[in-house]
Coordinates of C-alpha atoms and ligand atoms in Angstrom, one line a residue:
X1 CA 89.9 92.5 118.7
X2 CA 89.3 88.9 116.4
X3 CA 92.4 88.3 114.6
X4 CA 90.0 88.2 111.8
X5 CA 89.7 91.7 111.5
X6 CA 92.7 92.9 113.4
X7 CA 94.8 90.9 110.5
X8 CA 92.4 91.4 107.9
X9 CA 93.4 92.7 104.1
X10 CA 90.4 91.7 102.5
X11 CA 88.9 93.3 99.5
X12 CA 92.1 95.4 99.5
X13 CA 94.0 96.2 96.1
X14 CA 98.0 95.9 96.7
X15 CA 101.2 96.1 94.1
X16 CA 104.0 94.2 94.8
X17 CA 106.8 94.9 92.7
X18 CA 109.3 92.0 91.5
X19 CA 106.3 89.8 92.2
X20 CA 107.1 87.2 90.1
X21 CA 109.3 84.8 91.9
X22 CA 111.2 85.1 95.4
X23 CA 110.3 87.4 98.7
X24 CA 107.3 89.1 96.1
X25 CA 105.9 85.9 95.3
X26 CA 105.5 84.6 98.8
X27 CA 103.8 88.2 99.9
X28 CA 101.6 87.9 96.5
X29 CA 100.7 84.6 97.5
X30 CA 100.1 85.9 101.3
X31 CA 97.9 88.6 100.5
X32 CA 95.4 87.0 97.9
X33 CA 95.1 83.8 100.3
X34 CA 93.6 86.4 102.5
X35 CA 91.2 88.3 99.6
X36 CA 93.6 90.9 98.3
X37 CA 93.6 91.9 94.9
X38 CA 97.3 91.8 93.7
X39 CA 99.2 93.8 90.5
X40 CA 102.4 92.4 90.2
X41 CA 105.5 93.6 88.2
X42 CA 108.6 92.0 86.9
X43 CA 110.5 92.7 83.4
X44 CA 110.4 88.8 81.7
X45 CA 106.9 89.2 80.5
X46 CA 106.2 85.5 80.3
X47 CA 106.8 84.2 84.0
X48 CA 105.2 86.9 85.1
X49 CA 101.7 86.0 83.6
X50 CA 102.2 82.3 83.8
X51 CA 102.7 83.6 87.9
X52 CA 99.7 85.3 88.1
X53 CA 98.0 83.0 86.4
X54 CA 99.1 80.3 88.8
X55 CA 98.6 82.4 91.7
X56 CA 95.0 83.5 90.8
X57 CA 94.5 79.9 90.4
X58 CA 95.6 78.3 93.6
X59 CA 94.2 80.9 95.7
X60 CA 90.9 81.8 93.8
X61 CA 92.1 85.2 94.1
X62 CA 92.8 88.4 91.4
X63 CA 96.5 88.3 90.4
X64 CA 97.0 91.0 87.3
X65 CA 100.4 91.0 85.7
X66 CA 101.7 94.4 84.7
X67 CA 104.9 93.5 83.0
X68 CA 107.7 96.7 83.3
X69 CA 111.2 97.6 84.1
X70 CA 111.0 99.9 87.1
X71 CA 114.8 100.7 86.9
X72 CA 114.1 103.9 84.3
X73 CA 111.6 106.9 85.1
X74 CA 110.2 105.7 81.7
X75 CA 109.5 102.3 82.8
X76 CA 108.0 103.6 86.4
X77 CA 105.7 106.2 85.0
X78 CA 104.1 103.6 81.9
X79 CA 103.3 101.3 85.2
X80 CA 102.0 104.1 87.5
X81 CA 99.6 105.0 84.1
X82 CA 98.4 101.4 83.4
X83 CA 97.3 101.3 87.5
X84 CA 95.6 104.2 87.0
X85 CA 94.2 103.1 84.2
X86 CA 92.2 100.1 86.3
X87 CA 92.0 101.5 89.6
X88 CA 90.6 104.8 91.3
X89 CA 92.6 104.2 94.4
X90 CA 95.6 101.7 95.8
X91 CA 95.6 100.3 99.4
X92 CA 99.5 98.8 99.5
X93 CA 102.3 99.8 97.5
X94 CA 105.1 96.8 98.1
X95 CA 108.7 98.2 96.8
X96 CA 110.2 94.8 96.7
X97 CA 111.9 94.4 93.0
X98 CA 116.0 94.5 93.5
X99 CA 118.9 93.4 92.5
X100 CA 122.5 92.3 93.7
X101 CA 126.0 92.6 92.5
X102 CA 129.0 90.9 93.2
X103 CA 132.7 92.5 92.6
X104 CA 135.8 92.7 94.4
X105 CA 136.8 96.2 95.5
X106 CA 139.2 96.2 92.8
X107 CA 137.3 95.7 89.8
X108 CA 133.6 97.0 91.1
X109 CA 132.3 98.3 87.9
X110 CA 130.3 102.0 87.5
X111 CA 127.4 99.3 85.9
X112 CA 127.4 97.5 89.2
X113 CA 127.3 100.5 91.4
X114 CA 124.2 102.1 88.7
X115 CA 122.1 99.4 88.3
X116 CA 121.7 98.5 91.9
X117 CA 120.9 101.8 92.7
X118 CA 118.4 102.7 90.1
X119 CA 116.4 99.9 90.9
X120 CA 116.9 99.6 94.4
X121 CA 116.4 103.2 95.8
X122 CA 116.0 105.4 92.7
X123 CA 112.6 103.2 91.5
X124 CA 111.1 103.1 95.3
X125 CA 111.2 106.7 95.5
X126 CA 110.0 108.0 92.6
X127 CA 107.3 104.9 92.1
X128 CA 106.1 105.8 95.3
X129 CA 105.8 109.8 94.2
X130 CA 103.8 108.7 91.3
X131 CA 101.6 106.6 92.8
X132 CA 100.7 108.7 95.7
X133 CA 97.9 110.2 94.1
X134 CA 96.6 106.8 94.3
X135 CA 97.7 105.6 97.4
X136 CA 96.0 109.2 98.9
X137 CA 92.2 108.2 97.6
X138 CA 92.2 105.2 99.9
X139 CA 93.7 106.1 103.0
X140 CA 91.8 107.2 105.8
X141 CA 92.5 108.1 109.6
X142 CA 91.0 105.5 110.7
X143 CA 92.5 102.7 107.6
X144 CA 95.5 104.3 106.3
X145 CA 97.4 103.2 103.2
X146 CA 100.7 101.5 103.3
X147 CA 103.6 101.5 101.7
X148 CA 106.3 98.3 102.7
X149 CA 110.0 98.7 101.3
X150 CA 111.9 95.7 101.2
X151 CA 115.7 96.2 102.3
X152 CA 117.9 93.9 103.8
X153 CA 120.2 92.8 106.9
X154 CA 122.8 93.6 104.3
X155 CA 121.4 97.1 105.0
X156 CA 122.1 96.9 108.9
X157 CA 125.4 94.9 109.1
X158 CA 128.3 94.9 106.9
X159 CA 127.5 91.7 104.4
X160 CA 129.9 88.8 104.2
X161 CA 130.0 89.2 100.6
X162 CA 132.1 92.1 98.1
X163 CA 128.6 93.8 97.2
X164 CA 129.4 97.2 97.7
X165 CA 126.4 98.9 96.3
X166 CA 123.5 96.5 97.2
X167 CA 124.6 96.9 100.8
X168 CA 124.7 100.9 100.8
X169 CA 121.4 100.7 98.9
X170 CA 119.6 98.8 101.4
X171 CA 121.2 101.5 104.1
X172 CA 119.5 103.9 101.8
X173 CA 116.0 102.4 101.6
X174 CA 115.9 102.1 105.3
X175 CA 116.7 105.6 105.6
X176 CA 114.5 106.8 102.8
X177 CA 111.7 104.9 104.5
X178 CA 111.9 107.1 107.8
X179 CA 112.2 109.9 105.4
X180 CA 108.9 109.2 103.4
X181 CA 107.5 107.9 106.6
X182 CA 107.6 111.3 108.0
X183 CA 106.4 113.1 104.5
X184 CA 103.4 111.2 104.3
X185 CA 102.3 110.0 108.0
X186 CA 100.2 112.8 107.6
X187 CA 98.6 112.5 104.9
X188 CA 97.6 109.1 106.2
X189 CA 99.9 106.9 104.6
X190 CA 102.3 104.8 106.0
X191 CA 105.6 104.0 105.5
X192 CA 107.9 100.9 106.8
X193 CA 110.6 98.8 105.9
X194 CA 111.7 95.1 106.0
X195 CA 114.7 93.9 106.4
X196 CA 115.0 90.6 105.4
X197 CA 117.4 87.5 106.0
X198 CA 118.0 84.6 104.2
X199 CA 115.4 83.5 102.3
X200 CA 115.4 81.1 99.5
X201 CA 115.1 83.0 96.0
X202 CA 116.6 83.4 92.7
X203 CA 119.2 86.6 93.7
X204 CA 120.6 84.3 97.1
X205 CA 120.9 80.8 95.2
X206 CA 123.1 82.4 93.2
X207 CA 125.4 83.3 95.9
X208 CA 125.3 80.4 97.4
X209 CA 124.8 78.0 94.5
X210 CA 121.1 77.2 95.4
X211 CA 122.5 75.4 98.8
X212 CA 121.2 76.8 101.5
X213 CA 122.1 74.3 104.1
X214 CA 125.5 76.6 105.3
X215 CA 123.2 79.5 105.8
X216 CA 120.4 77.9 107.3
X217 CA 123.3 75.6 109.7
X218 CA 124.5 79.5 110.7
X219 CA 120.7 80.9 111.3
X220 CA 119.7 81.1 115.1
X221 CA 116.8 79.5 113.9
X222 CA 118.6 76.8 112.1
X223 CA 116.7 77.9 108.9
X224 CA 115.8 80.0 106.0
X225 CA 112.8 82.4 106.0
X226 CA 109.8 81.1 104.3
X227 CA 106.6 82.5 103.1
X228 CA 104.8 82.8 106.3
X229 CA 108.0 84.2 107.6
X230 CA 107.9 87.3 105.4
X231 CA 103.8 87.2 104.0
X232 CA 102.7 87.0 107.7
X233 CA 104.7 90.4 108.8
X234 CA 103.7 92.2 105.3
X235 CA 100.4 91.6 106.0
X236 CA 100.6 92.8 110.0
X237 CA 102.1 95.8 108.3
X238 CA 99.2 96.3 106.5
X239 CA 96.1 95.1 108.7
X240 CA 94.6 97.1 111.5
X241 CA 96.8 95.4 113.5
X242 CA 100.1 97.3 112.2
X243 CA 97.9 100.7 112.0
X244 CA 100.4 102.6 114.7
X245 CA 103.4 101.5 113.1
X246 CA 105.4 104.0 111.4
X247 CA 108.7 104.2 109.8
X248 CA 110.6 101.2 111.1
X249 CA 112.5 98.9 109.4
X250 CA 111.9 95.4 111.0
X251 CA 113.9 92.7 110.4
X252 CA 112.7 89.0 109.5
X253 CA 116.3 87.0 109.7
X254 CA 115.6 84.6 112.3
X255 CA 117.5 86.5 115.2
X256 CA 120.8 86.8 112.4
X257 CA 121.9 90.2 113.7
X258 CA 120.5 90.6 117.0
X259 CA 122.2 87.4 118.5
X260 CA 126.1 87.3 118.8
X261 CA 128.2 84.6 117.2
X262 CA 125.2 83.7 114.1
X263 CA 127.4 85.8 111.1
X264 CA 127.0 84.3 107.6
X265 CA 130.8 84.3 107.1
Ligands
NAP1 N1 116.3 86.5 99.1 C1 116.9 87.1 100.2 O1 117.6 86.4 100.9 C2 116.9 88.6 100.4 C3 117.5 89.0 101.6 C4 117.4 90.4 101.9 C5 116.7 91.2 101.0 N2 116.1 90.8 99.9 C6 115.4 91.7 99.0 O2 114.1 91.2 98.7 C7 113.7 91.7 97.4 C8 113.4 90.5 96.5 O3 114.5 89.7 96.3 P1 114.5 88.2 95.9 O4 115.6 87.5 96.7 O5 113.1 87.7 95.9 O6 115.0 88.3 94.4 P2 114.7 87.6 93.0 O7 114.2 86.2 93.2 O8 115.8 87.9 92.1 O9 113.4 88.5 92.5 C9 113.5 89.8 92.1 C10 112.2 90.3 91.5 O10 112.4 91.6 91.0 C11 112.1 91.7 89.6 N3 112.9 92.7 89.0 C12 114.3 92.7 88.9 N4 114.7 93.7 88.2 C13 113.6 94.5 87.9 C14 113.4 95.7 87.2 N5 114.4 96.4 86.7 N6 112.1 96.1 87.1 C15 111.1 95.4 87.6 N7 111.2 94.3 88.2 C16 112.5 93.8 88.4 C17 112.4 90.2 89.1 O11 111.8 89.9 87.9 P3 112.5 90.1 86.4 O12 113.9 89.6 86.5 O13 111.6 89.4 85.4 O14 112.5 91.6 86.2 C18 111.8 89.4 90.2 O15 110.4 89.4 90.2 C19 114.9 92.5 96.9 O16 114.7 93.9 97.2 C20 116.1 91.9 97.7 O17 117.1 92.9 97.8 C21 116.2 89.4 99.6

């Protein structure tokens, strides 16, 4: 019962996709303060070794950069095979990489609608297929594996902005993570969601011109998330203490859509 070992994700190896910058940065950064070894993923090969090299750094941890583009079954299978190259088994699987697009009704494009999809639901699914094999060697009845998906408020409400497919997306990744929930709860490996709010990151500031002061003035909390916000329920999810948890999506917006009156637009 210490929150030591009810919290703990110590010695554990964890991927955390689109780890190089935003919501997968500050989990990355949660789980190797706490002893996790962490593979991250992003396309721009640079920042995301200069980020793990940073990471590693400031927490004395294991931060491996496995640079790919998760949005093509090509892309997801070369990164399942270079995991499996290094490691005979995976504790976490984080399905966080996404991306956003803005279009009036009108003009939305087929590119908008394709990309946001791929990435967003397409790559969680089959990423998670290929890496099950993986996820399977490590779990246990008594320490299961995890698997977190990252979706959105967006997901749950209608958003305030024209992005027609991000928002259906994240609907779909909540879905699909009762769906795989139910697949692979037996098989000891489980499957939950996170819906975030606002939190500061690359794919927000550019809605909002990096000022997040309307936002945070129209959060319940009077806020944006930060990295204890989001790190600290990734790793409940995946500590002892989040071992009876299965297939919910739980939101981390500050009270944004359970309280009346606190709408972003
Ligand atoms: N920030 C928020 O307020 C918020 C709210 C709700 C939900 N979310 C969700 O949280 C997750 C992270 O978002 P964020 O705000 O942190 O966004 P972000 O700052 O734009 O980070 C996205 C990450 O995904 C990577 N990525 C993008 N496309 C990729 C691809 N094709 N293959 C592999 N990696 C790719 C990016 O690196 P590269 O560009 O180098 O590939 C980056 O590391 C997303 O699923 C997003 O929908 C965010």
């Amino acid at each position: 019962m210490k929150i030591s070992e009810l919290f703990s994700v110590k010695g554990k190896v964890a991927i955390v996709t689109g780890g190089s910058r935003g919501i997968g940065e500050m989990i990355t950064a949660g789980f190797l303060a706490n002893g996790a070894k962490v593979y991250i993923s992003a396309r721009k090969e640079l920042p995301l070794i200069q980020k793990a090299q940073e990471l590693s750094e400031r927490y004395d941890g294991e931060c491996i950069a496995i640079p790919c583009d998760l949005s093509s079954m090509e892309g997801i299978e070369l990164f399942a095979q270079q995991i499996a190259e290094r490691e005979d088994g995976i504790d976490f699987l984080i399905n966080n990489a996404g991306a956003a697009w803005g279009e009036t009704f009108e003009d939305f494009s087929e590119a908008g609608w394709d990309k946001v999809m791929d990435l967003n639901v397409k790559s969680i699914f089959f990423l998670t297929q290929k890496l099950k094999s993986l996820l399977t060697r490590n779990a246990s009845t008594e320490d299961p594996s995890r698997v977190i998906n990252i979706g959105s408020i967006d997901g749950l409400n209608v958003p305030a902005f024209e992005t027609y497919s991000y928002s259906t997306s994240k609907a779909a990744v909540h879905h699909l993570t009762r769906v795989l929930a139910t697949k692979l709860v037996k098989e000891n490996i489980l499957v939950n969601a996170i819906a975030p709010g606002p939190y500061p990151s690359a794919m927000l500031g550019l809605a909002v011109n990096s000022d997040y002061s309307v936002i945070a003035d129209a959060n319940p909390r009077g806020r944006v998330g930060t990295p204890e916000d989001i790190a600290g329920l990734a790793i409940f999810l995946c500590s002892r203490a989040g071992a009876y948890t299965v297939g919910e999506t739980i939101t981390s917006d500050g009270g944004l859509i359970k309280t009346a009156g606190h709408r972003l637009g």
